[in-house]
DNA sequence: TTGTAAGCGTTATCAA
DNA sequence: TTGATAACGCTTACAA
């Protein structure tokens, strides 16, 4: 089965007109008589003529569309981001074409190659597996407007929008400390991910500032980034099997899926939150406020992030040449404290808990 | 800023070769000397030549890519479906380009026009606002392989894959009846949606078969399909303000977002489930098993649905002409009973509850 | 007012 | 073994 659309050439033959006459009539050119115009337009409607966008693109070297490279489609954070982008571009009259990399470098390269020349610009979030960014660098050097969002790429000088992962993790950890936790664990996604590293850095700083010494065994990364439940399960088992004095009383999960899976694990094994383990995690999942115990989260401004990144790309699309200065927009995630990490009721209790730690830095 | 890729023509000039020589060398043609081949290939690699997919498409009238038209990106059911499709097409060597219609007919038409000629086939789920399907019908008649999934279009004879919405709603309603509910309400998405209508039909049949007379006031549709919380809120308020003897004791929600919002409403207003109102709803949201009370759902086989639809489209792409017979694949959703609708502990209790209704049909 | 032809980047046919 | 040329569908400068 193959698509065989009506072309201008075909219509010209049918109507006994020149190709350019038909083209101009369809564009309502003033140099075509009303009679011919009507004849052409009516006929075009009758046969349901659709201009071939491929041919238009080839000629105009302009597509009026942009591409979004997304890691995991099936991830609320990602889809919220895309929603923000979509609405911004829709307003600007651009079509949006989305491709998924599923965290695979190979898919990412294919996707980018696929989109090159098909779109006027690219919004990219690097897949976690990706090491080299030569494919993107080269495209960028040839003038393709690219904006990075969320998982940025420092090698390529361009606009980017991301969350303040460091501070999100820092504040979440501080909150756990404030709740009296002293043995705070960290379960991230893939160790290779810069954003996971930043989150770990925030976590470490918060502990350091509070004068808490970190145990290596409290920190876990997940080889495949936590796509499957079993990865988180293994990490949780390792944490909870530590000897009593090392066993964590607080946990920061640094990846949406990992947060959900850690929560599931704790519920399945009847480990009470926050009494046995206080949990807070990065998450943009819906319904986290209705699970029981309700889940404390570091929630990114996902739609906003999408909108801001979209604005940056639109700016690149409109500017004649590469800008001299690039912006990096950083959005602060929201720390939402709920039952899963709330041990102490009052602020004063909290202050007392923190002040008990010796060697804590003042902020 | 504009993308200016390296072309064959440019390379030909640079290397002092003919255009076709370069093209053939890149395709490893036997009629090109090894020396020239190497020269060309090396140079192409050096300048990072990427063949222009637009030009290839225009020439070959073949894109090795398919388009997915999706209603709401930010909907777990949809993203799960797309995941299923994506992996199927990836295996078959197709690129997948996804566009979102946000339930708007205008966007849908633009999206389809955008994809026409850019892709070799289309997987379409009609947006809820859409009345006329002329734009699709015409495309299909010109030979574009189209497969409908989830929200199908009966006017166009082609393959389709969908859930058994009727039976899903029927069984869910039967379950509520089995739990002793007699005043069972129904909150759907948009009334115009065929799949919502089917769900209502299943709901009605189950009540009828049980000999229960339905009140009109128990049935609500949401003008915008329930995209915003407030729509569900209004419907819930209407239901719960009914006089005591008419006030429902059971509720079937027939749309993922509506289910989540109805649940939120009940929790926010401290209405106990299942005691005051037993809730079961269509939903593919994650975490429904961990909310409290845990949420009973009619869960569609979303990934499977995507895979099956993808298989159908691949079949169309491979066949020479329009097939004489079209398949309609129907997948049974899973009814998952959890706390929000579970009033009776044992099967026998349940049987007793049902047999109390007089005039109930035997099944 | 209408038609012819060139060109966008590519491949395929034909000729050299 | 290589190169010129036509064609894919469209727009546009130029010619009629």
XYZ file of C-alpha atoms (C1' of nucleotides) in Angstrom:
758
model
C 0.000 0.000 0.000
C 1.386 3.354 -0.895
C 0.290 6.899 -0.583
C -0.317 8.586 -3.917
C -1.330 12.149 -3.354
C -2.596 14.613 -5.916
C 0.114 16.951 -7.163
C 0.048 20.356 -8.750
C 1.383 18.854 -11.913
C -1.528 16.442 -12.079
C -4.041 19.194 -11.485
C -2.410 21.341 -14.159
C -2.820 18.536 -16.650
C -6.414 17.945 -15.629
C -7.281 21.607 -15.960
C -5.184 22.265 -19.029
C -3.158 24.901 -17.262
C 0.486 25.542 -16.594
C 1.997 24.292 -13.391
C 2.906 27.745 -12.187
C -0.587 29.023 -12.918
C -2.012 26.423 -10.616
C 0.554 27.165 -7.974
C -0.125 30.870 -8.121
C -3.869 30.410 -8.147
C -3.630 28.376 -4.994
C -1.593 31.141 -3.422
C -4.216 33.664 -4.405
C -1.734 35.606 -6.489
C -2.989 38.881 -7.951
C -1.606 38.048 -11.363
C -4.162 35.294 -11.913
C -7.666 36.005 -13.177
C -10.491 35.444 -10.782
C -12.028 32.915 -13.122
C -8.941 30.711 -13.263
C -8.407 31.093 -9.558
C -11.878 29.828 -8.851
C -11.499 26.969 -11.279
C -8.256 25.879 -9.676
C -9.328 26.334 -6.073
C -12.556 24.467 -6.641
C -10.786 21.636 -8.347
C -8.155 21.468 -5.653
C -10.838 21.207 -3.023
C -12.665 18.603 -5.037
C -9.651 16.312 -5.319
C -8.527 17.218 -1.811
C -5.184 18.543 -2.790
C -2.639 18.677 0.010
C 0.628 20.458 -0.741
C 3.493 18.049 -0.303
C 5.324 19.269 2.776
C 8.445 17.407 1.776
C 8.712 19.288 -1.469
C 8.006 22.547 0.294
C 10.720 21.871 2.805
C 13.250 20.935 0.203
C 12.622 24.087 -1.668
C 12.233 26.530 1.179
C 14.842 24.916 3.421
C 12.402 25.725 6.120
C 10.069 23.371 7.818
C 8.012 25.365 10.268
C 8.506 22.533 12.651
C 10.832 21.660 15.467
C 11.889 18.378 16.953
C 11.896 17.315 20.554
C 14.286 14.602 21.605
C 12.989 13.026 24.757
C 14.461 10.208 26.792
C 11.557 8.257 28.202
C 8.149 8.916 26.892
C 6.439 7.092 29.667
C 7.584 9.407 32.420
C 5.341 12.083 33.835
C 8.136 14.584 34.196
C 9.049 14.243 30.540
C 5.515 14.434 29.290
C 4.863 17.517 31.385
C 7.941 19.165 29.931
C 6.832 18.325 26.429
C 3.404 19.723 27.161
C 4.959 23.041 28.054
C 7.013 23.060 24.883
C 4.149 21.989 22.708
C 1.837 24.774 23.752
C 4.558 27.373 23.277
C 5.329 26.214 19.776
C 1.756 25.819 18.830
C 1.220 29.486 19.603
C 4.207 30.347 17.432
C 2.790 28.340 14.542
C 5.276 25.513 14.608
C 4.512 21.856 14.344
C 6.231 19.713 16.894
C 7.584 16.281 16.199
C 8.646 14.166 19.131
C 11.031 11.253 19.127
C 12.007 9.015 21.973
C 15.497 7.687 22.652
C 14.707 5.248 25.473
C 18.085 6.166 26.958
C 19.908 4.516 24.091
C 22.710 6.366 22.334
C 22.060 4.486 19.155
C 18.423 5.530 19.115
C 19.443 9.044 19.985
C 21.789 9.286 17.033
C 19.197 7.849 14.674
C 16.579 10.203 16.013
C 18.776 13.230 15.543
C 19.773 12.195 12.081
C 16.124 11.629 11.286
C 15.170 15.074 12.477
C 18.063 16.933 10.873
C 16.744 18.808 7.814
C 13.224 17.791 8.772
C 12.997 20.415 11.472
C 14.236 23.964 11.932
C 15.458 23.410 15.450
C 15.936 20.884 18.170
C 15.099 20.631 21.838
C 17.326 17.943 23.245
C 17.640 16.096 26.494
C 20.642 13.805 26.267
C 20.004 10.128 26.860
C 21.691 8.716 29.917
C 23.764 6.259 27.970
C 25.315 8.897 25.760
C 28.983 9.606 26.204
C 30.099 11.373 23.071
C 28.169 14.284 21.698
C 30.016 14.652 18.425
C 26.849 14.052 16.433
C 25.184 17.012 18.080
C 28.224 19.213 18.100
C 28.647 18.867 14.401
C 25.011 19.592 13.693
C 25.246 22.641 15.882
C 28.335 23.897 14.120
C 26.538 23.658 10.816
C 23.998 26.050 12.204
C 21.200 23.895 13.571
C 19.564 25.752 16.432
C 19.706 23.467 19.446
C 18.571 24.061 22.983
C 19.270 21.612 25.765
C 16.800 21.002 28.527
C 16.997 18.999 31.727
C 19.921 16.805 30.712
C 22.192 19.322 29.249
C 25.450 18.997 27.404
C 28.196 21.314 28.533
C 30.394 20.706 25.475
C 28.131 22.668 23.202
C 27.759 26.364 23.824
C 24.085 27.143 23.489
C 21.012 28.030 25.520
C 19.889 25.560 28.114
C 17.200 25.175 30.736
C 17.408 22.902 33.698
C 16.342 22.401 37.254
C 18.550 23.294 40.140
C 19.287 19.696 40.914
C 21.981 20.540 43.387
C 19.792 22.753 45.499
C 16.799 20.468 45.205
C 18.847 17.625 46.660
C 20.502 19.915 49.179
C 17.224 21.195 50.565
C 15.643 17.752 50.600
C 18.597 16.377 52.539
C 18.523 19.320 54.921
C 14.885 18.603 55.505
C 15.666 14.996 56.427
C 18.398 16.198 58.776
C 15.903 18.608 60.261
C 13.630 15.687 60.913
C 16.278 14.050 63.001
C 17.701 11.673 60.439
C 21.422 11.053 60.771
C 21.997 8.100 58.504
C 20.710 9.342 55.228
C 20.980 7.193 52.129
C 20.949 8.218 48.506
C 19.651 6.126 45.635
C 20.187 7.722 42.277
C 19.557 6.769 38.713
C 22.493 6.086 36.430
C 25.845 7.193 37.871
C 26.840 8.530 34.467
C 24.054 11.109 34.412
C 25.272 14.584 35.179
C 21.992 15.480 36.795
C 22.219 12.518 39.127
C 25.728 13.577 40.011
C 24.540 17.057 40.797
C 21.856 15.674 43.002
C 24.427 13.596 44.802
C 26.624 16.645 45.204
C 23.750 18.524 46.815
C 23.089 15.598 49.096
C 26.749 15.375 50.090
C 27.050 19.101 50.743
C 24.021 19.109 52.974
C 25.457 16.265 55.017
C 28.841 17.913 55.158
C 27.381 21.256 56.187
C 25.570 19.446 58.974
C 28.726 17.711 60.085
C 27.501 14.256 59.233
C 29.971 11.739 57.927
C 28.719 9.781 54.951
C 29.071 6.052 54.583
C 29.843 4.773 51.096
C 27.289 2.059 51.579
C 24.525 4.615 51.797
C 25.014 5.690 48.213
C 23.664 3.612 45.385
C 23.481 4.144 41.684
C 21.503 1.985 39.347
C 23.270 0.620 36.297
C 20.302 0.967 33.962
C 19.122 4.143 35.613
C 16.312 2.399 37.430
C 14.027 1.635 34.496
C 13.092 -1.672 36.065
C 11.730 -2.192 39.546
C 14.294 -4.849 40.308
C 17.148 -2.355 40.203
C 15.671 -0.248 42.945
C 14.712 -3.388 44.813
C 18.324 -4.559 44.932
C 19.511 -1.182 46.186
C 16.836 -1.087 48.866
C 17.713 -4.565 50.055
C 21.350 -3.672 50.362
C 20.475 -0.601 52.383
C 18.099 -2.352 54.724
C 20.366 -5.303 55.342
C 23.111 -3.121 56.725
C 23.932 -3.747 60.398
C 21.652 -1.945 62.801
C 24.035 0.940 63.515
C 24.628 1.631 59.826
C 21.101 1.085 58.608
C 19.752 4.359 57.183
C 16.909 6.238 58.836
C 16.402 8.591 55.917
C 16.442 8.195 52.147
C 16.694 10.570 49.254
C 15.824 9.072 45.895
C 17.106 11.042 42.963
C 15.024 9.819 40.059
C 11.275 9.808 39.481
C 10.924 6.141 38.723
C 13.293 5.209 41.533
C 11.233 7.249 43.975
C 8.060 5.426 42.966
C 9.778 2.051 43.136
C 11.439 2.742 46.479
C 8.054 3.729 47.811
C 6.532 0.548 46.470
C 9.295 -1.496 48.008
C 8.789 0.042 51.428
C 5.039 -0.454 51.278
C 5.368 -4.032 50.091
C 7.749 -4.857 52.902
C 5.688 -3.021 55.506
C 8.489 -0.709 56.445
C 6.926 2.270 58.114
C 7.532 5.752 56.728
C 8.774 7.953 58.242
C 9.356 6.054 61.517
C 11.643 3.358 60.197
C 12.774 5.211 57.128
C 11.941 8.760 56.157
C 11.570 9.066 52.396
C 11.756 12.050 50.119
C 12.433 11.789 46.442
C 12.539 13.600 43.153
C 9.179 12.978 41.546
C 6.668 14.552 39.228
C 4.309 11.604 39.364
C 0.652 12.394 39.827
C -1.173 11.079 42.900
C 1.849 11.267 45.235
C -0.324 13.370 47.534
C -2.892 10.610 47.825
C -0.726 7.610 48.482
C -0.569 6.581 52.100
C 1.612 7.705 53.721
C 1.615 10.664 51.371
C 4.937 11.054 49.649
C 7.355 13.917 50.180
C 8.806 15.010 46.903
C 11.229 17.288 45.165
C 9.008 18.382 42.334
C 10.447 20.036 39.286
C 8.710 22.851 37.489
C 8.240 20.673 34.488
C 5.777 22.612 32.342
C 7.621 25.815 33.085
C 10.877 24.180 32.139
C 9.380 23.193 28.813
C 8.073 26.677 28.172
C 11.346 28.358 28.995
C 13.340 26.017 26.797
C 10.842 26.549 23.995
C 11.301 30.291 24.331
C 15.038 29.909 24.029
C 14.728 27.864 20.878
C 12.287 30.330 19.369
C 14.829 33.055 20.046
C 17.511 31.091 18.208
C 15.169 30.427 15.319
C 14.461 34.104 14.955
C 17.989 35.419 15.284
C 20.053 35.781 12.153
C 23.281 34.398 13.526
C 24.563 32.500 16.493
C 24.191 34.684 19.529
C 27.343 35.810 21.291
C 25.976 35.033 24.691
C 24.042 32.041 25.790
C 21.601 31.861 28.644
C 21.315 29.064 31.114
C 17.991 29.160 32.883
C 17.844 27.390 36.189
C 14.519 26.596 37.822
C 14.233 25.811 41.474
C 12.295 22.653 42.185
C 9.632 22.730 44.833
C 10.197 20.765 48.024
C 6.867 19.348 49.123
C 6.933 17.878 52.588
C 4.363 15.207 53.252
C 3.910 12.294 55.611
C 6.612 10.000 54.298
C 9.323 12.222 55.748
C 7.579 14.224 58.431
C 8.598 13.058 61.878
C 8.615 16.269 63.843
C 5.596 18.443 64.108
C 7.055 21.836 64.956
C 9.807 24.069 63.708
C 11.341 24.297 67.186
C 11.572 20.549 67.466
C 13.274 20.635 64.144
C 15.760 23.252 65.199
C 16.588 21.257 68.296
C 17.211 18.162 66.221
C 19.648 19.981 63.981
C 21.484 21.781 66.747
C 22.268 18.467 68.408
C 24.735 17.647 65.677
C 28.192 18.765 66.600
C 30.457 20.302 64.067
C 27.614 21.490 61.947
C 28.421 24.509 59.840
C 26.383 27.625 60.145
C 24.600 28.608 56.994
C 20.217 30.928 12.611
C 19.810 28.350 9.946
C 21.016 24.867 9.370
C 23.376 24.586 6.423
C 24.350 21.004 5.947
C 27.005 19.646 3.623
C 25.558 18.352 0.379
C 26.771 15.898 -2.175
C 27.067 18.687 -4.658
C 29.365 20.587 -2.364
C 31.538 17.556 -1.778
C 31.683 16.892 -5.497
C 32.996 20.378 -6.070
C 35.510 20.070 -3.266
C 36.819 16.773 -4.573
C 36.632 17.675 -8.241
C 34.302 14.826 -8.992
C 30.907 14.439 -10.560
C 27.846 14.466 -8.362
C 26.824 10.980 -9.309
C 30.290 9.662 -8.654
C 30.131 10.907 -5.122
C 26.676 9.491 -4.641
C 27.753 6.116 -5.931
C 30.917 6.081 -3.910
C 28.917 6.681 -0.768
C 26.695 3.788 -1.699
C 29.705 1.554 -2.189
C 28.822 0.919 -5.815
C 30.972 -1.633 -7.641
C 31.436 0.676 -10.567
C 33.598 3.070 -8.608
C 37.318 2.548 -8.109
C 38.480 1.738 -4.626
C 40.685 4.803 -4.621
C 37.883 7.227 -5.394
C 35.607 5.460 -2.967
C 38.073 5.900 -0.182
C 38.676 9.506 -1.071
C 34.960 10.252 -1.031
C 34.126 8.272 2.079
C 36.991 9.789 4.022
C 36.021 13.256 2.977
C 32.377 12.656 3.816
C 33.346 11.507 7.254
C 35.639 14.476 7.684
C 32.936 17.017 6.926
C 30.319 14.938 8.688
C 28.079 14.503 5.728
C 24.495 13.565 6.564
C 22.289 12.646 3.618
C 19.337 15.008 3.498
C 16.337 12.899 4.461
C 13.969 15.389 2.893
C 15.566 14.987 -0.495
C 15.630 11.234 -0.092
C 11.967 11.186 0.734
C 11.016 13.378 -2.150
C 12.814 11.123 -4.518
C 12.023 7.720 -3.068
C 8.492 8.585 -1.950
C 9.333 6.468 0.994
C 10.262 7.667 4.435
C 10.968 4.651 6.566
C 9.041 6.383 9.259
C 5.528 6.345 10.610
C 3.501 8.891 12.462
C 1.545 8.501 15.648
C -1.331 10.846 16.281
C -1.996 10.941 19.974
C -4.602 12.895 21.864
C -3.076 13.835 25.176
C 0.572 13.362 25.665
C 0.401 13.771 29.361
C -1.741 10.730 29.983
C -0.242 7.491 31.206
C -2.529 5.358 29.102
C -1.469 7.170 25.946
C 2.202 7.099 26.718
C 2.035 3.396 27.481
C 0.339 2.772 24.170
C 2.983 4.775 22.359
C 5.687 2.830 24.145
C 4.278 -0.384 22.765
C 4.152 1.037 19.260
C 7.587 2.536 19.446
C 9.330 -0.667 20.355
C 7.519 -2.581 17.628
C 8.530 -0.079 14.973
C 12.032 0.241 16.223
C 12.489 -3.478 15.687
C 11.140 -3.101 12.156
C 13.605 -0.297 11.418
C 11.139 2.539 11.277
C 11.518 5.910 12.851
C 8.517 7.084 14.786
C 7.328 10.640 14.883
C 4.700 11.580 17.413
C 2.334 14.516 17.323
C -0.202 15.577 19.877
C -3.669 16.908 19.120
C -4.719 17.969 22.636
C -8.245 16.940 21.718
C -8.542 19.743 19.197
C -9.828 19.026 15.709
C -7.858 21.905 14.311
C -4.616 20.559 15.733
C -5.539 17.118 14.536
C -6.001 18.288 10.993
C -2.766 20.220 11.044
C -0.950 17.273 12.512
C -2.243 14.921 9.868
C -1.429 17.317 7.101
C 2.016 17.743 8.572
C 2.612 14.026 8.635
C 1.154 13.266 5.220
C 4.038 12.607 2.805
C 6.448 12.753 5.717
C 5.576 9.283 6.890
C 4.670 5.983 5.255
C 1.783 5.267 7.550
C -0.288 6.584 10.375
C -1.474 5.312 13.718
C -4.387 7.468 14.706
C -6.517 7.952 17.752
C -9.231 10.460 16.927
C -9.391 13.537 19.120
C -12.550 13.823 21.147
C -13.618 17.068 19.543
C -13.503 15.660 16.043
C -16.799 15.226 14.254
C -15.956 14.920 10.594
C -13.291 12.560 9.409
C -13.155 13.695 5.811
C -9.522 14.679 6.097
C -8.581 11.153 7.087
C -10.958 9.450 4.736
C -9.464 11.237 1.794
C -5.922 10.465 2.824
C -6.875 6.856 3.204
C -8.477 6.716 -0.197
C -5.300 8.032 -1.751
C -3.558 5.031 -0.310
C -2.109 6.184 2.994
C -1.952 3.192 5.310
C -3.854 4.135 8.438
C -4.626 2.098 11.507
C -6.905 3.347 14.244
C -6.278 2.583 17.854
C -8.307 3.196 20.970
C -10.533 5.907 19.549
C -11.459 4.419 16.309
C -13.322 5.776 13.357
C -15.960 3.493 11.928
C -16.366 5.447 8.704
C -13.045 4.303 7.350
C -12.629 0.639 6.599
C -9.221 -0.323 7.907
C -7.542 -2.260 10.691
C -8.179 -1.114 14.215
C -7.284 -2.068 17.748
C -9.237 -1.096 20.789
C -10.207 -2.119 24.271
C -13.461 -3.796 25.025
C -14.896 -0.715 26.604
C -18.359 -2.154 26.812
C -17.325 -5.220 28.717
C -14.906 -3.317 30.909
C -17.705 -1.040 32.049
C -20.140 -3.924 32.266
C -17.918 -5.974 34.544
C -16.986 -2.990 36.676
C -20.646 -2.142 37.178
C -21.468 -5.773 37.948
C -18.755 -5.698 40.537
C -20.319 -2.651 42.198
C -23.692 -4.363 42.160
C -22.074 -7.413 43.680
C -20.789 -5.192 46.451
C -24.329 -4.210 47.308
C -24.467 -0.892 45.495
C -27.877 -0.091 44.048
C -27.559 3.556 43.127
C -24.630 3.532 40.792
C -23.517 6.703 39.100
C -21.508 7.135 35.935
C -19.164 10.010 35.160
C -17.730 9.852 31.687
C -15.460 12.012 29.621
C -16.880 13.823 26.617
C -20.339 12.623 25.598
C -19.292 12.767 21.968
C -16.603 10.144 22.398
C -17.646 6.772 21.048
C -15.569 4.992 23.649
C -17.305 6.876 26.435
C -20.624 5.933 24.916
C -19.618 2.300 24.819
C -18.616 2.455 28.419
C -21.956 3.957 29.254
C -23.695 1.227 27.292
C -21.858 -1.424 29.302
C -22.799 0.334 32.499
C -26.452 0.536 31.467
C -26.615 -3.098 30.415
C -25.176 -4.270 33.684
C -27.771 -2.283 35.593
C -30.536 -3.515 33.361
C -29.430 -7.115 33.638
C -29.526 -6.705 37.402
C -32.993 -5.205 37.269
C -31.881 -1.830 38.538
C -33.626 1.253 37.191
C -31.250 4.052 36.293
C -31.785 7.656 37.239
C -30.791 10.224 34.649
C -29.162 12.280 37.320
C -26.636 9.579 37.979
C -25.120 10.010 34.564
C -22.747 12.841 33.842
C -20.633 13.743 30.883
C -17.986 16.399 30.909
C -18.089 18.990 28.150
C -14.321 19.235 27.746
C -13.791 15.562 28.443
C -12.534 16.191 31.938
C -9.175 17.752 31.144
C -9.568 20.105 34.081
C -10.258 19.127 37.656
C -13.129 21.551 37.917
C -15.216 19.619 35.435
C -15.133 16.476 37.521
C -15.630 18.557 40.635
C -18.886 19.956 39.301
C -20.162 16.514 38.381
C -19.260 15.145 41.794
C -20.993 17.978 43.561
C -24.136 17.417 41.587
C -24.095 13.745 42.456
C -23.460 14.208 46.127
C -26.055 16.933 46.560
C -28.836 14.673 45.391
C -31.485 13.952 48.014
C -30.568 11.143 50.365
C -32.652 8.461 48.627
C -31.199 9.289 45.216
C -27.635 9.873 46.293
C -25.390 7.267 44.672
C -23.596 4.616 46.690
C -21.402 3.517 43.822
C -19.555 5.306 41.051
C -17.998 4.248 37.797
C -15.708 6.802 36.223
C -15.074 6.234 32.568
C -11.933 8.229 31.859
C -8.448 8.083 33.351
C -8.197 11.715 34.319
C -11.753 11.743 35.613
C -11.020 8.740 37.792
C -8.016 10.455 39.338
C -9.946 13.666 39.840
C -12.997 11.949 41.304
C -10.689 10.165 43.703
C -9.050 13.454 44.638
C -12.430 15.044 45.159
C -13.585 12.292 47.480
C -10.380 12.396 49.476
C -10.439 16.177 49.734
C -14.006 16.138 50.988
C -13.375 13.244 53.345
C -15.984 11.051 51.782
C -15.178 7.506 52.754
C -14.596 4.908 50.062
C -16.173 2.437 49.795
C -18.558 2.993 52.710
C -20.157 6.224 51.534
C -19.325 5.788 47.884
C -17.712 2.802 46.242
C -15.435 3.918 43.416
C -14.087 2.045 40.460
C -12.805 3.739 37.353
C -10.991 3.329 34.098
C -7.372 4.155 34.820
C -3.875 3.328 33.728
C -2.261 5.724 36.165
C 0.695 4.442 38.124
C 0.525 4.282 41.929
C -3.228 3.553 42.083
C -2.334 0.521 44.181
C -0.627 2.670 46.794
C -3.122 5.429 47.301
C -5.249 5.016 50.376
C -7.796 3.619 50.078
C -6.265 1.772 47.159
C -8.143 2.430 43.979
C -10.141 -0.150 42.060
C -9.574 0.222 38.366
C -10.476 -0.960 34.927
C -7.011 -1.123 33.471
C -6.479 -1.341 29.760
C -3.760 -3.422 28.189
C -2.069 -0.320 26.943
C 1.340 -1.555 25.796
C -0.239 -4.590 24.212
C -2.721 -2.368 22.449
C 0.154 -0.349 21.017
C 1.991 -3.435 19.863
C -1.041 -4.947 18.189
C -1.886 -1.727 16.366
C 1.726 -1.413 15.277
C 1.592 -4.924 13.873
C -1.488 -4.047 11.886
C 0.145 -0.991 10.399
C 3.279 -2.931 9.523
C 1.079 -5.420 7.709
C -0.497 -2.624 5.675
C 2.908 -1.148 4.885
C 4.104 -4.457 3.555
C 1.065 -5.398 1.510
C 0.930 -4.328 -2.102
C -2.678 -3.241 -2.171
C -5.503 -2.501 0.193
C -6.474 -5.714 1.885
C -9.937 -7.090 1.201
C -10.579 -7.835 4.818
C -9.834 -5.715 7.802
C -9.213 -6.904 11.311
C -10.552 -5.331 14.444
C -8.610 -6.469 17.478
C -10.377 -6.123 20.782
C -8.461 -6.363 24.033
C -10.182 -7.076 27.305
C -9.240 -4.653 30.050
C -8.335 -6.019 33.443
C -10.674 -5.357 36.349
C -8.570 -4.809 39.447
C -10.587 -4.777 42.640
C -9.053 -2.820 45.478
C -10.197 -1.086 48.638
C -12.079 1.810 47.080
C -14.870 -0.489 45.960
C -14.559 -3.524 48.191
C -17.326 -3.661 50.765
C -17.959 -7.366 51.075
C -15.260 -9.775 52.016
C -16.521 -13.073 50.654
C -17.963 -14.391 47.431
C -21.005 -15.775 49.208
C -21.813 -12.417 50.701
C -21.556 -11.035 47.238
C -23.918 -13.595 45.799
C -26.422 -12.866 48.501
C -26.267 -9.158 47.743
C -26.963 -9.734 44.092
C -29.767 -12.234 44.551
C -31.660 -9.750 46.664
C -32.452 -7.692 43.606
C -35.713 -8.769 42.120
C -36.175 -8.986 38.429
C -32.493 -9.521 37.827
C -31.734 -11.408 34.648
C -29.726 -14.610 34.770
C -26.499 -14.493 32.883
C -2.734 36.742 -17.465
C -0.274 32.586 -18.349
C 3.662 29.425 -19.322
C 8.670 27.884 -19.146
C 12.532 26.733 -16.651
C 15.718 26.605 -12.817
C 16.673 24.935 -8.459
C 16.221 22.645 -3.576
C 19.421 17.358 -2.623
C 19.136 13.027 -4.016
C 19.343 8.746 -7.102
C 19.028 6.400 -11.545
C 19.542 6.278 -16.470
C 22.245 6.928 -20.078
C 26.358 8.263 -22.430
C 31.239 8.879 -22.560
C 35.277 4.104 -14.156
C 33.173 8.489 -14.408
C 29.908 12.470 -15.563
C 25.850 14.897 -17.307
C 20.998 14.867 -16.919
C 16.208 13.923 -15.646
C 13.055 13.328 -12.105
C 10.620 13.684 -7.303
C 6.813 18.398 -6.050
C 7.066 22.838 -5.335
C 7.954 28.093 -5.925
C 9.560 31.949 -8.481
C 12.147 34.775 -11.868
C 11.701 35.501 -16.397
C 9.576 35.217 -20.854
C 5.566 35.350 -23.724
